[in-house]
PDB file of C-alpha atoms in Angstrom:
ATOM      1  CA  UNK O   1      14.323 -21.290 -17.534  1.00 69.00           C
ATOM      2  CA  UNK O   2      14.572 -18.099 -19.579  1.00 69.00           C
ATOM      3  CA  UNK O   3      11.261 -18.896 -21.254  1.00 73.00           C
ATOM      4  CA  UNK O   4       9.654 -19.327 -17.859  1.00 80.00           C
ATOM      5  CA  UNK O   5      10.861 -16.078 -16.264  1.00 85.00           C
ATOM      6  CA  UNK O   6      11.871 -13.708 -19.066  1.00 87.00           C
ATOM      7  CA  UNK O   7       9.802 -14.592 -22.121  1.00 87.00           C
ATOM      8  CA  UNK O   8       6.478 -13.197 -20.799  1.00 90.00           C
ATOM      9  CA  UNK O   9       8.096  -9.777 -20.268  1.00 92.00           C
ATOM     10  CA  UNK O  10      10.176  -9.765 -23.448  1.00 89.00           C
ATOM     11  CA  UNK O  11       7.366 -10.967 -25.711  1.00 89.00           C
ATOM     12  CA  UNK O  12       4.383  -8.999 -24.400  1.00 92.00           C
ATOM     13  CA  UNK O  13       4.258  -5.241 -23.934  1.00 93.00           C
ATOM     14  CA  UNK O  14       1.322  -5.392 -21.504  1.00 93.00           C
ATOM     15  CA  UNK O  15       3.432  -7.564 -19.178  1.00 94.00           C
ATOM     16  CA  UNK O  16       6.279  -5.054 -19.264  1.00 95.00           C
ATOM     17  CA  UNK O  17       3.874  -2.207 -18.497  1.00 95.00           C
ATOM     18  CA  UNK O  18       2.367  -4.159 -15.615  1.00 95.00           C
ATOM     19  CA  UNK O  19       5.856  -4.857 -14.222  1.00 96.00           C
ATOM     20  CA  UNK O  20       6.814  -1.174 -14.391  1.00 96.00           C
ATOM     21  CA  UNK O  21       3.573  -0.277 -12.629  1.00 95.00           C
ATOM     22  CA  UNK O  22       4.184  -2.862  -9.908  1.00 95.00           C
ATOM     23  CA  UNK O  23       7.727  -1.558  -9.368  1.00 96.00           C
ATOM     24  CA  UNK O  24       6.447   2.025  -9.051  1.00 96.00           C
ATOM     25  CA  UNK O  25       3.809   0.949  -6.523  1.00 96.00           C
ATOM     26  CA  UNK O  26       6.433  -0.956  -4.504  1.00 96.00           C
ATOM     27  CA  UNK O  27       8.847   1.995  -4.452  1.00 96.00           C
ATOM     28  CA  UNK O  28       6.254   4.332  -2.972  1.00 94.00           C
ATOM     29  CA  UNK O  29       4.000   1.976  -1.041  1.00 94.00           C
ATOM     30  CA  UNK O  30       6.671  -0.127   0.663  1.00 94.00           C
ATOM     31  CA  UNK O  31       8.217   2.649   2.817  1.00 95.00           C
ATOM     32  CA  UNK O  32       4.776   4.115   3.596  1.00 95.00           C
ATOM     33  CA  UNK O  33       3.609   0.673   4.704  1.00 94.00           C
ATOM     34  CA  UNK O  34       6.587   0.349   7.056  1.00 94.00           C
ATOM     35  CA  UNK O  35       5.670   3.572   8.843  1.00 93.00           C
ATOM     36  CA  UNK O  36       1.998   2.573   8.968  1.00 91.00           C
ATOM     37  CA  UNK O  37       3.020  -0.705  10.602  1.00 91.00           C
ATOM     38  CA  UNK O  38       5.428   0.892  13.079  1.00 89.00           C
ATOM     39  CA  UNK O  39       2.809   3.477  14.061  1.00 84.00           C
ATOM     40  CA  UNK O  40       0.220   0.718  14.537  1.00 82.00           C
ATOM     41  CA  UNK O  41      -1.926   2.199  11.766  1.00 79.00           C
ATOM     42  CA  UNK O  42      -2.084  -0.844   9.477  1.00 78.00           C
ATOM     43  CA  UNK O  43      -5.871  -1.044   9.632  1.00 75.00           C
ATOM     44  CA  UNK O  44      -6.022   2.703   9.022  1.00 77.00           C
ATOM     45  CA  UNK O  45      -4.438   2.062   5.647  1.00 81.00           C
ATOM     46  CA  UNK O  46      -7.047  -0.572   4.873  1.00 79.00           C
ATOM     47  CA  UNK O  47      -9.863   1.765   5.919  1.00 79.00           C
ATOM     48  CA  UNK O  48      -8.518   4.616   3.796  1.00 83.00           C
ATOM     49  CA  UNK O  49      -8.164   2.301   0.793  1.00 83.00           C
ATOM     50  CA  UNK O  50     -11.924   1.826   0.910  1.00 81.00           C
ATOM     51  CA  UNK O  51     -12.486   5.510   1.665  1.00 83.00           C
ATOM     52  CA  UNK O  52     -11.197   6.608  -1.761  1.00 87.00           C
ATOM     53  CA  UNK O  53     -13.858   4.556  -3.541  1.00 85.00           C
ATOM     54  CA  UNK O  54     -16.770   7.074  -3.448  1.00 87.00           C
ATOM     55  CA  UNK O  55     -14.617   9.853  -4.902  1.00 88.00           C
ATOM     56  CA  UNK O  56     -13.281   7.615  -7.642  1.00 85.00           C
ATOM     57  CA  UNK O  57     -16.818   6.383  -8.292  1.00 84.00           C
ATOM     58  CA  UNK O  58     -18.138   9.948  -8.616  1.00 87.00           C
ATOM     59  CA  UNK O  59     -15.304  10.694 -11.046  1.00 86.00           C
ATOM     60  CA  UNK O  60     -16.351   7.598 -12.984  1.00 81.00           C
ATOM     61  CA  UNK O  61     -20.011   8.688 -12.922  1.00 81.00           C
ATOM     62  CA  UNK O  62     -19.097  12.087 -14.359  1.00 85.00           C
ATOM     63  CA  UNK O  63     -16.384  11.189 -16.869  1.00 82.00           C
ATOM     64  CA  UNK O  64     -16.347   7.408 -17.208  1.00 75.00           C
ATOM     65  CA  UNK O  65     -13.035   5.576 -16.798  1.00 74.00           C
ATOM     66  CA  UNK O  66     -11.126   8.867 -16.864  1.00 82.00           C
ATOM     67  CA  UNK O  67      -7.741   8.819 -15.122  1.00 85.00           C
ATOM     68  CA  UNK O  68      -7.758  12.497 -13.997  1.00 89.00           C
ATOM     69  CA  UNK O  69     -11.377  12.435 -12.787  1.00 89.00           C
ATOM     70  CA  UNK O  70     -11.018   9.215 -10.805  1.00 87.00           C
ATOM     71  CA  UNK O  71      -7.630  10.277  -9.380  1.00 90.00           C
ATOM     72  CA  UNK O  72      -8.847  13.673  -8.167  1.00 91.00           C
ATOM     73  CA  UNK O  73     -12.053  12.141  -6.830  1.00 90.00           C
ATOM     74  CA  UNK O  74     -10.142   9.448  -4.951  1.00 90.00           C
ATOM     75  CA  UNK O  75      -7.711  11.944  -3.395  1.00 90.00           C
ATOM     76  CA  UNK O  76     -10.516  14.283  -2.295  1.00 90.00           C
ATOM     77  CA  UNK O  77     -12.551  11.415  -0.813  1.00 89.00           C
ATOM     78  CA  UNK O  78      -9.545   9.904   0.999  1.00 86.00           C
ATOM     79  CA  UNK O  79      -8.514  13.216   2.552  1.00 85.00           C
ATOM     80  CA  UNK O  80     -12.127  14.027   3.479  1.00 85.00           C
ATOM     81  CA  UNK O  81     -12.628  10.707   5.264  1.00 82.00           C
ATOM     82  CA  UNK O  82      -9.302  11.011   7.098  1.00 78.00           C
ATOM     83  CA  UNK O  83     -10.168  14.530   8.301  1.00 79.00           C
ATOM     84  CA  UNK O  84     -13.746  13.583   9.209  1.00 80.00           C
ATOM     85  CA  UNK O  85     -12.620  10.532  11.199  1.00 75.00           C
ATOM     86  CA  UNK O  86     -10.046  12.657  13.018  1.00 71.00           C
ATOM     87  CA  UNK O  87     -12.612  15.308  13.915  1.00 75.00           C
ATOM     88  CA  UNK O  88     -15.122  12.706  15.143  1.00 77.00           C
ATOM     89  CA  UNK O  89     -12.510  11.034  17.356  1.00 70.00           C
ATOM     90  CA  UNK O  90     -11.357  14.396  18.714  1.00 68.00           C
ATOM     91  CA  UNK O  91     -14.698  15.956  19.555  1.00 74.00           C
ATOM     92  CA  UNK O  92     -16.758  12.884  20.480  1.00 78.00           C
ATOM     93  CA  UNK O  93     -16.360   9.834  22.694  1.00 72.00           C
ATOM     94  CA  UNK O  94     -15.724   7.611  19.658  1.00 73.00           C
ATOM     95  CA  UNK O  95     -12.138   6.445  19.148  1.00 74.00           C
ATOM     96  CA  UNK O  96     -10.352   6.951  15.816  1.00 69.00           C
ATOM     97  CA  UNK O  97     -10.356   3.262  14.864  1.00 70.00           C
ATOM     98  CA  UNK O  98     -14.129   3.025  15.362  1.00 77.00           C
ATOM     99  CA  UNK O  99     -14.824   6.226  13.433  1.00 77.00           C
ATOM    100  CA  UNK O 100     -12.597   5.064  10.570  1.00 76.00           C
ATOM    101  CA  UNK O 101     -14.392   1.712  10.493  1.00 77.00           C
ATOM    102  CA  UNK O 102     -17.755   3.468  10.249  1.00 81.00           C
ATOM    103  CA  UNK O 103     -16.603   5.792   7.483  1.00 80.00           C
ATOM    104  CA  UNK O 104     -14.889   3.096   5.432  1.00 78.00           C
ATOM    105  CA  UNK O 105     -17.930   0.803   5.527  1.00 82.00           C
ATOM    106  CA  UNK O 106     -20.157   3.644   4.389  1.00 86.00           C
ATOM    107  CA  UNK O 107     -17.610   4.616   1.725  1.00 84.00           C
ATOM    108  CA  UNK O 108     -17.384   1.098   0.332  1.00 82.00           C
ATOM    109  CA  UNK O 109     -21.173   0.725   0.119  1.00 87.00           C
ATOM    110  CA  UNK O 110     -21.610   4.193  -1.386  1.00 87.00           C
ATOM    111  CA  UNK O 111     -18.856   3.665  -3.963  1.00 84.00           C
ATOM    112  CA  UNK O 112     -20.213   0.314  -5.142  1.00 83.00           C
ATOM    113  CA  UNK O 113     -23.703   1.823  -5.388  1.00 86.00           C
ATOM    114  CA  UNK O 114     -22.487   4.793  -7.458  1.00 83.00           C
ATOM    115  CA  UNK O 115     -20.570   2.595  -9.911  1.00 80.00           C
ATOM    116  CA  UNK O 116     -23.566   0.264 -10.244  1.00 80.00           C
ATOM    117  CA  UNK O 117     -25.849   3.181 -11.174  1.00 79.00           C
ATOM    118  CA  UNK O 118     -24.052   3.751 -14.465  1.00 73.00           C
ATOM    119  CA  UNK O 119     -21.650   0.910 -15.148  1.00 65.00           C
ATOM    120  CA  UNK O 120     -21.767  -2.799 -15.796  1.00 69.00           C
ATOM    121  CA  UNK O 121     -20.405  -5.661 -13.727  1.00 69.00           C
ATOM    122  CA  UNK O 122     -17.169  -5.363 -15.720  1.00 69.00           C
ATOM    123  CA  UNK O 123     -16.781  -1.721 -14.665  1.00 70.00           C
ATOM    124  CA  UNK O 124     -17.449  -2.667 -11.043  1.00 72.00           C
ATOM    125  CA  UNK O 125     -14.780  -5.375 -11.185  1.00 76.00           C
ATOM    126  CA  UNK O 126     -12.406  -2.826 -12.728  1.00 76.00           C
ATOM    127  CA  UNK O 127     -12.946  -0.450  -9.815  1.00 78.00           C
ATOM    128  CA  UNK O 128     -12.765  -3.121  -7.104  1.00 78.00           C
ATOM    129  CA  UNK O 129      -9.890  -5.244  -8.444  1.00 79.00           C
ATOM    130  CA  UNK O 130      -8.067  -2.977 -10.871  1.00 81.00           C
ATOM    131  CA  UNK O 131      -6.582  -3.654 -14.330  1.00 84.00           C
ATOM    132  CA  UNK O 132      -2.863  -4.045 -13.796  1.00 91.00           C
ATOM    133  CA  UNK O 133      -2.495  -5.702 -17.223  1.00 91.00           C
ATOM    134  CA  UNK O 134      -4.059  -2.704 -18.999  1.00 89.00           C
ATOM    135  CA  UNK O 135      -1.930   0.191 -17.725  1.00 91.00           C
ATOM    136  CA  UNK O 136      -1.428   2.958 -20.299  1.00 90.00           C
ATOM    137  CA  UNK O 137       1.264   5.633 -20.492  1.00 92.00           C
ATOM    138  CA  UNK O 138      -0.685   8.193 -18.456  1.00 93.00           C
ATOM    139  CA  UNK O 139      -1.308   5.723 -15.629  1.00 92.00           C
ATOM    140  CA  UNK O 140       2.347   4.672 -15.547  1.00 95.00           C
ATOM    141  CA  UNK O 141       3.372   8.334 -15.438  1.00 95.00           C
ATOM    142  CA  UNK O 142       0.970   8.900 -12.550  1.00 94.00           C
ATOM    143  CA  UNK O 143       2.351   5.909 -10.621  1.00 95.00           C
ATOM    144  CA  UNK O 144       5.933   7.036 -11.224  1.00 95.00           C
ATOM    145  CA  UNK O 145       5.096  10.592 -10.105  1.00 96.00           C
ATOM    146  CA  UNK O 146       3.446   9.349  -6.906  1.00 95.00           C
ATOM    147  CA  UNK O 147       6.410   7.130  -6.030  1.00 96.00           C
ATOM    148  CA  UNK O 148       8.845  10.011  -6.702  1.00 96.00           C
ATOM    149  CA  UNK O 149       6.885  12.451  -4.538  1.00 96.00           C
ATOM    150  CA  UNK O 150       6.623   9.814  -1.800  1.00 96.00           C
ATOM    151  CA  UNK O 151      10.348   9.034  -1.719  1.00 95.00           C
ATOM    152  CA  UNK O 152      11.296  12.735  -1.666  1.00 96.00           C
ATOM    153  CA  UNK O 153       8.748  13.553   1.050  1.00 95.00           C
ATOM    154  CA  UNK O 154       9.865  10.622   3.233  1.00 94.00           C
ATOM    155  CA  UNK O 155      13.488  11.705   2.833  1.00 93.00           C
ATOM    156  CA  UNK O 156      12.577  15.191   4.091  1.00 93.00           C
ATOM    157  CA  UNK O 157      10.374  13.926   6.942  1.00 89.00           C
ATOM    158  CA  UNK O 158      12.449  10.895   7.925  1.00 90.00           C
ATOM    159  CA  UNK O 159      13.600  12.175  11.325  1.00 88.00           C
ATOM    160  CA  UNK O 160      10.213  13.335  12.680  1.00 84.00           C
ATOM    161  CA  UNK O 161       8.516  10.216  11.295  1.00 87.00           C
ATOM    162  CA  UNK O 162      10.991   7.927  13.067  1.00 86.00           C
ATOM    163  CA  UNK O 163      10.694   9.954  16.280  1.00 84.00           C
ATOM    164  CA  UNK O 164       6.918   9.753  16.110  1.00 79.00           C
ATOM    165  CA  UNK O 165       7.162   5.976  15.782  1.00 78.00           C
ATOM    166  CA  UNK O 166       9.606   5.614  18.677  1.00 75.00           C
ATOM    167  CA  UNK O 167       8.540   8.351  21.119  1.00 72.00           C
ATOM    168  CA  UNK O 168       5.750  10.720  19.992  1.00 70.00           C
ATOM    169  CA  UNK O 169       5.653  12.397  23.423  1.00 71.00           C
ATOM    170  CA  UNK O 170       9.304  13.407  23.105  1.00 68.00           C
ATOM    171  CA  UNK O 171       8.697  14.757  19.594  1.00 70.00           C
ATOM    172  CA  UNK O 172       5.832  16.927  20.856  1.00 69.00           C
ATOM    173  CA  UNK O 173       8.019  18.227  23.707  1.00 71.00           C
ATOM    174  CA  UNK O 174      10.927  19.325  21.497  1.00 71.00           C
ATOM    175  CA  UNK O 175       9.229  20.268  18.231  1.00 74.00           C
ATOM    176  CA  UNK O 176       5.984  21.409  16.660  1.00 73.00           C
ATOM    177  CA  UNK O 177       6.604  19.234  13.628  1.00 72.00           C
ATOM    178  CA  UNK O 178       4.458  16.350  14.907  1.00 71.00           C
ATOM    179  CA  UNK O 179       1.060  17.483  13.594  1.00 75.00           C
ATOM    180  CA  UNK O 180       2.266  18.735  10.164  1.00 83.00           C
ATOM    181  CA  UNK O 181       4.297  15.556   9.733  1.00 81.00           C
ATOM    182  CA  UNK O 182       1.272  13.417  10.559  1.00 81.00           C
ATOM    183  CA  UNK O 183      -0.917  15.298   8.072  1.00 82.00           C
ATOM    184  CA  UNK O 184       1.666  15.065   5.292  1.00 88.00           C
ATOM    185  CA  UNK O 185       2.091  11.367   6.024  1.00 89.00           C
ATOM    186  CA  UNK O 186      -1.659  10.781   5.761  1.00 86.00           C
ATOM    187  CA  UNK O 187      -1.560  12.608   2.434  1.00 89.00           C
ATOM    188  CA  UNK O 188       1.173  10.246   1.229  1.00 92.00           C
ATOM    189  CA  UNK O 189      -0.941   7.284   2.315  1.00 91.00           C
ATOM    190  CA  UNK O 190      -3.892   8.582   0.287  1.00 90.00           C
ATOM    191  CA  UNK O 191      -1.693   9.286  -2.761  1.00 92.00           C
ATOM    192  CA  UNK O 192      -0.216   5.801  -2.771  1.00 93.00           C
ATOM    193  CA  UNK O 193      -3.602   4.185  -2.260  1.00 92.00           C
ATOM    194  CA  UNK O 194      -4.999   6.149  -5.198  1.00 91.00           C
ATOM    195  CA  UNK O 195      -2.060   5.026  -7.340  1.00 91.00           C
ATOM    196  CA  UNK O 196      -2.502   1.434  -6.233  1.00 91.00           C
ATOM    197  CA  UNK O 197      -6.229   1.759  -6.906  1.00 89.00           C
ATOM    198  CA  UNK O 198      -5.638   2.314 -10.628  1.00 88.00           C
ATOM    199  CA  UNK O 199      -3.582  -0.881 -10.884  1.00 90.00           C
ATOM    200  CA  UNK O 200      -5.003  -3.208  -8.236  1.00 91.00           C
ATOM    201  CA  UNK O 201      -8.410  -1.767  -7.382  1.00 86.00           C
ATOM    202  CA  UNK O 202      -9.704  -0.498  -4.082  1.00 81.00           C
ATOM    203  CA  UNK O 203      -9.881  -3.937  -2.441  1.00 80.00           C
ATOM    204  CA  UNK O 204      -6.268  -4.933  -3.153  1.00 88.00           C
ATOM    205  CA  UNK O 205      -4.359  -1.621  -3.244  1.00 88.00           C
ATOM    206  CA  UNK O 206      -3.419  -1.772   0.430  1.00 90.00           C
ATOM    207  CA  UNK O 207      -1.983  -5.291  -0.027  1.00 91.00           C
ATOM    208  CA  UNK O 208       1.139  -4.046  -1.819  1.00 92.00           C
ATOM    209  CA  UNK O 209       1.595  -1.528   0.962  1.00 93.00           C
ATOM    210  CA  UNK O 210       1.173  -3.693   4.079  1.00 93.00           C
ATOM    211  CA  UNK O 211       2.214  -7.268   3.182  1.00 95.00           C
ATOM    212  CA  UNK O 212       5.801  -6.373   2.112  1.00 96.00           C
ATOM    213  CA  UNK O 213       6.122  -4.095   5.149  1.00 95.00           C
ATOM    214  CA  UNK O 214       4.929  -6.824   7.519  1.00 95.00           C
ATOM    215  CA  UNK O 215       7.264  -9.360   5.910  1.00 96.00           C
ATOM    216  CA  UNK O 216      10.263  -7.023   6.189  1.00 96.00           C
ATOM    217  CA  UNK O 217       9.769  -6.786   9.962  1.00 94.00           C
ATOM    218  CA  UNK O 218      10.852 -10.433  10.304  1.00 95.00           C
ATOM    219  CA  UNK O 219      14.241  -9.752   8.676  1.00 95.00           C
ATOM    220  CA  UNK O 220      15.554  -6.603  10.341  1.00 94.00           C
ATOM    221  CA  UNK O 221      15.028  -4.203  13.240  1.00 91.00           C
ATOM    222  CA  UNK O 222      16.574  -1.230  11.447  1.00 91.00           C
ATOM    223  CA  UNK O 223      13.941   1.103  10.004  1.00 92.00           C
ATOM    224  CA  UNK O 224      15.969   2.095   6.940  1.00 92.00           C
ATOM    225  CA  UNK O 225      16.744  -1.530   6.105  1.00 95.00           C
ATOM    226  CA  UNK O 226      13.110  -2.398   6.751  1.00 95.00           C
ATOM    227  CA  UNK O 227      12.066   0.113   4.092  1.00 95.00           C
ATOM    228  CA  UNK O 228      14.587  -1.261   1.585  1.00 96.00           C
ATOM    229  CA  UNK O 229      13.568  -4.867   2.260  1.00 97.00           C
ATOM    230  CA  UNK O 230       9.902  -3.901   1.932  1.00 97.00           C
ATOM    231  CA  UNK O 231      10.547  -2.328  -1.472  1.00 97.00           C
ATOM    232  CA  UNK O 232      12.499  -5.401  -2.598  1.00 97.00           C
ATOM    233  CA  UNK O 233       9.717  -7.742  -1.459  1.00 97.00           C
ATOM    234  CA  UNK O 234       7.153  -5.566  -3.242  1.00 96.00           C
ATOM    235  CA  UNK O 235       9.102  -5.723  -6.504  1.00 97.00           C
ATOM    236  CA  UNK O 236       9.589  -9.501  -6.239  1.00 97.00           C
ATOM    237  CA  UNK O 237       5.889  -9.895  -5.422  1.00 96.00           C
ATOM    238  CA  UNK O 238       4.909  -7.845  -8.459  1.00 96.00           C
ATOM    239  CA  UNK O 239       7.147  -9.786 -10.845  1.00 96.00           C
ATOM    240  CA  UNK O 240       6.306 -13.158  -9.287  1.00 96.00           C
ATOM    241  CA  UNK O 241       2.586 -12.450  -9.256  1.00 96.00           C
ATOM    242  CA  UNK O 242       2.592 -11.422 -12.911  1.00 96.00           C
ATOM    243  CA  UNK O 243       4.465 -14.598 -13.864  1.00 95.00           C
ATOM    244  CA  UNK O 244       2.052 -16.683 -11.793  1.00 95.00           C
ATOM    245  CA  UNK O 245      -0.869 -14.956 -13.491  1.00 94.00           C
ATOM    246  CA  UNK O 246       0.608 -15.520 -16.958  1.00 93.00           C
ATOM    247  CA  UNK O 247       1.490 -19.200 -16.581  1.00 92.00           C
ATOM    248  CA  UNK O 248      -1.434 -20.301 -14.392  1.00 93.00           C
ATOM    249  CA  UNK O 249      -4.013 -18.066 -16.139  1.00 90.00           C
ATOM    250  CA  UNK O 250      -5.028 -16.355 -12.903  1.00 90.00           C
ATOM    251  CA  UNK O 251      -6.244 -12.762 -12.361  1.00 90.00           C
ATOM    252  CA  UNK O 252      -3.120 -10.616 -12.207  1.00 92.00           C
ATOM    253  CA  UNK O 253      -4.018  -8.380  -9.221  1.00 91.00           C
ATOM    254  CA  UNK O 254      -4.956 -11.209  -6.838  1.00 92.00           C
ATOM    255  CA  UNK O 255      -1.921 -13.208  -8.033  1.00 95.00           C
ATOM    256  CA  UNK O 256       0.388 -10.340  -7.036  1.00 95.00           C
ATOM    257  CA  UNK O 257      -1.171 -10.085  -3.580  1.00 95.00           C
ATOM    258  CA  UNK O 258      -1.082 -13.871  -3.136  1.00 96.00           C
ATOM    259  CA  UNK O 259       2.624 -13.847  -3.997  1.00 97.00           C
ATOM    260  CA  UNK O 260       3.208 -11.098  -1.429  1.00 96.00           C
ATOM    261  CA  UNK O 261       1.228 -13.163   1.069  1.00 96.00           C
ATOM    262  CA  UNK O 262       3.392 -16.200   0.294  1.00 97.00           C
ATOM    263  CA  UNK O 263       6.550 -14.195   0.966  1.00 97.00           C
ATOM    264  CA  UNK O 264       5.002 -12.954   4.193  1.00 97.00           C
ATOM    265  CA  UNK O 265       4.295 -16.577   5.206  1.00 96.00           C
ATOM    266  CA  UNK O 266       7.893 -17.609   4.479  1.00 96.00           C
ATOM    267  CA  UNK O 267       9.177 -14.606   6.433  1.00 96.00           C
ATOM    268  CA  UNK O 268       6.919 -15.500   9.346  1.00 95.00           C
ATOM    269  CA  UNK O 269       8.478 -18.964   9.497  1.00 95.00           C
ATOM    270  CA  UNK O 270      12.089 -18.311   8.444  1.00 93.00           C
ATOM    271  CA  UNK O 271      12.665 -14.677   9.468  1.00 91.00           C
ATOM    272  CA  UNK O 272      15.729 -13.974  11.580  1.00 90.00           C
ATOM    273  CA  UNK O 273      13.929 -11.355  13.697  1.00 89.00           C
ATOM    274  CA  UNK O 274      11.115 -13.145  15.519  1.00 87.00           C
ATOM    275  CA  UNK O 275      10.397 -15.827  12.924  1.00 88.00           C
ATOM    276  CA  UNK O 276       8.768 -19.020  14.195  1.00 91.00           C
ATOM    277  CA  UNK O 277      11.863 -21.186  13.634  1.00 90.00           C
ATOM    278  CA  UNK O 278      14.052 -18.599  15.335  1.00 86.00           C
ATOM    279  CA  UNK O 279      11.719 -18.553  18.329  1.00 85.00           C
ATOM    280  CA  UNK O 280      11.508 -22.358  18.459  1.00 84.00           C
ATOM    281  CA  UNK O 281      15.282 -22.868  18.254  1.00 82.00           C
ATOM    282  CA  UNK O 282      16.978 -19.733  19.562  1.00 74.00           C
ATOM    283  CA  UNK O 283      20.752 -19.404  19.427  1.00 64.00           C
ATOM    284  CA  UNK O 284      22.911 -19.886  22.464  1.00 58.00           C
ATOM    285  CA  UNK O 285      23.321 -17.107  24.989  1.00 51.00           C
ATOM    286  CA  UNK O 286      25.174 -14.120  23.496  1.00 48.00           C
ATOM    287  CA  UNK O 287      25.223 -15.888  20.128  1.00 54.00           C
ATOM    288  CA  UNK O 288      24.047 -13.983  17.042  1.00 51.00           C
TER     289      UNK O 288
END
């Protein structure tokens, strides 16, 4: 049993690095995913994951597979698309979801085109699906920094974020914190997507943010517990996906997301808060 679960991490440094990276992504992305889900912005996260691609691709075009260049490019592109989509939805008849869809499709096509101009198919796969098994010290430091900033920012903004999820009209009536909180939150989304991009690629980065969050909703109604459960599911998904990748010789990034999807499926069936079995056989009246 120890050989099955512990030996890959004790014997291989690249597996330990990948596990640390997955834990860092789960610590930052899990709570952000919960608020995206509660604010009905799940598809916004997916759109913004694709939106960072052109900036990262331009960074790649200028400096190759450079961590600083691709990180700065991804952050700039993500923020630019978020602001542009907001302006289009505010000053035109187009709704925000439609404007985001338009921008993310253009971003994905533009990013793939830019990478293809200079790189090979291997470089394109690196950008789209990440290299979680090849994380170096600088990338791990970046992921840890992003998760730290995210946790601290969410701790400071917890009250207005919860109020905005529950009753945004009330928040606007009693405070002017709504708009700044929303902008900071979007910045945290972009940061975590950029961090996830370096490990899982632009196509899978949002998976570690949304699948654990969606699964946690089936186990609790409390927002704080939902965030903790989401982080725990993200960590288990990262470790389980890496083990699945190692033993079954599968790509590591997709294996992590498939593991998270499996946990989501189990939660959907077995969850105590709206799971299918709970709905099919509810407890007696007034029974927990």
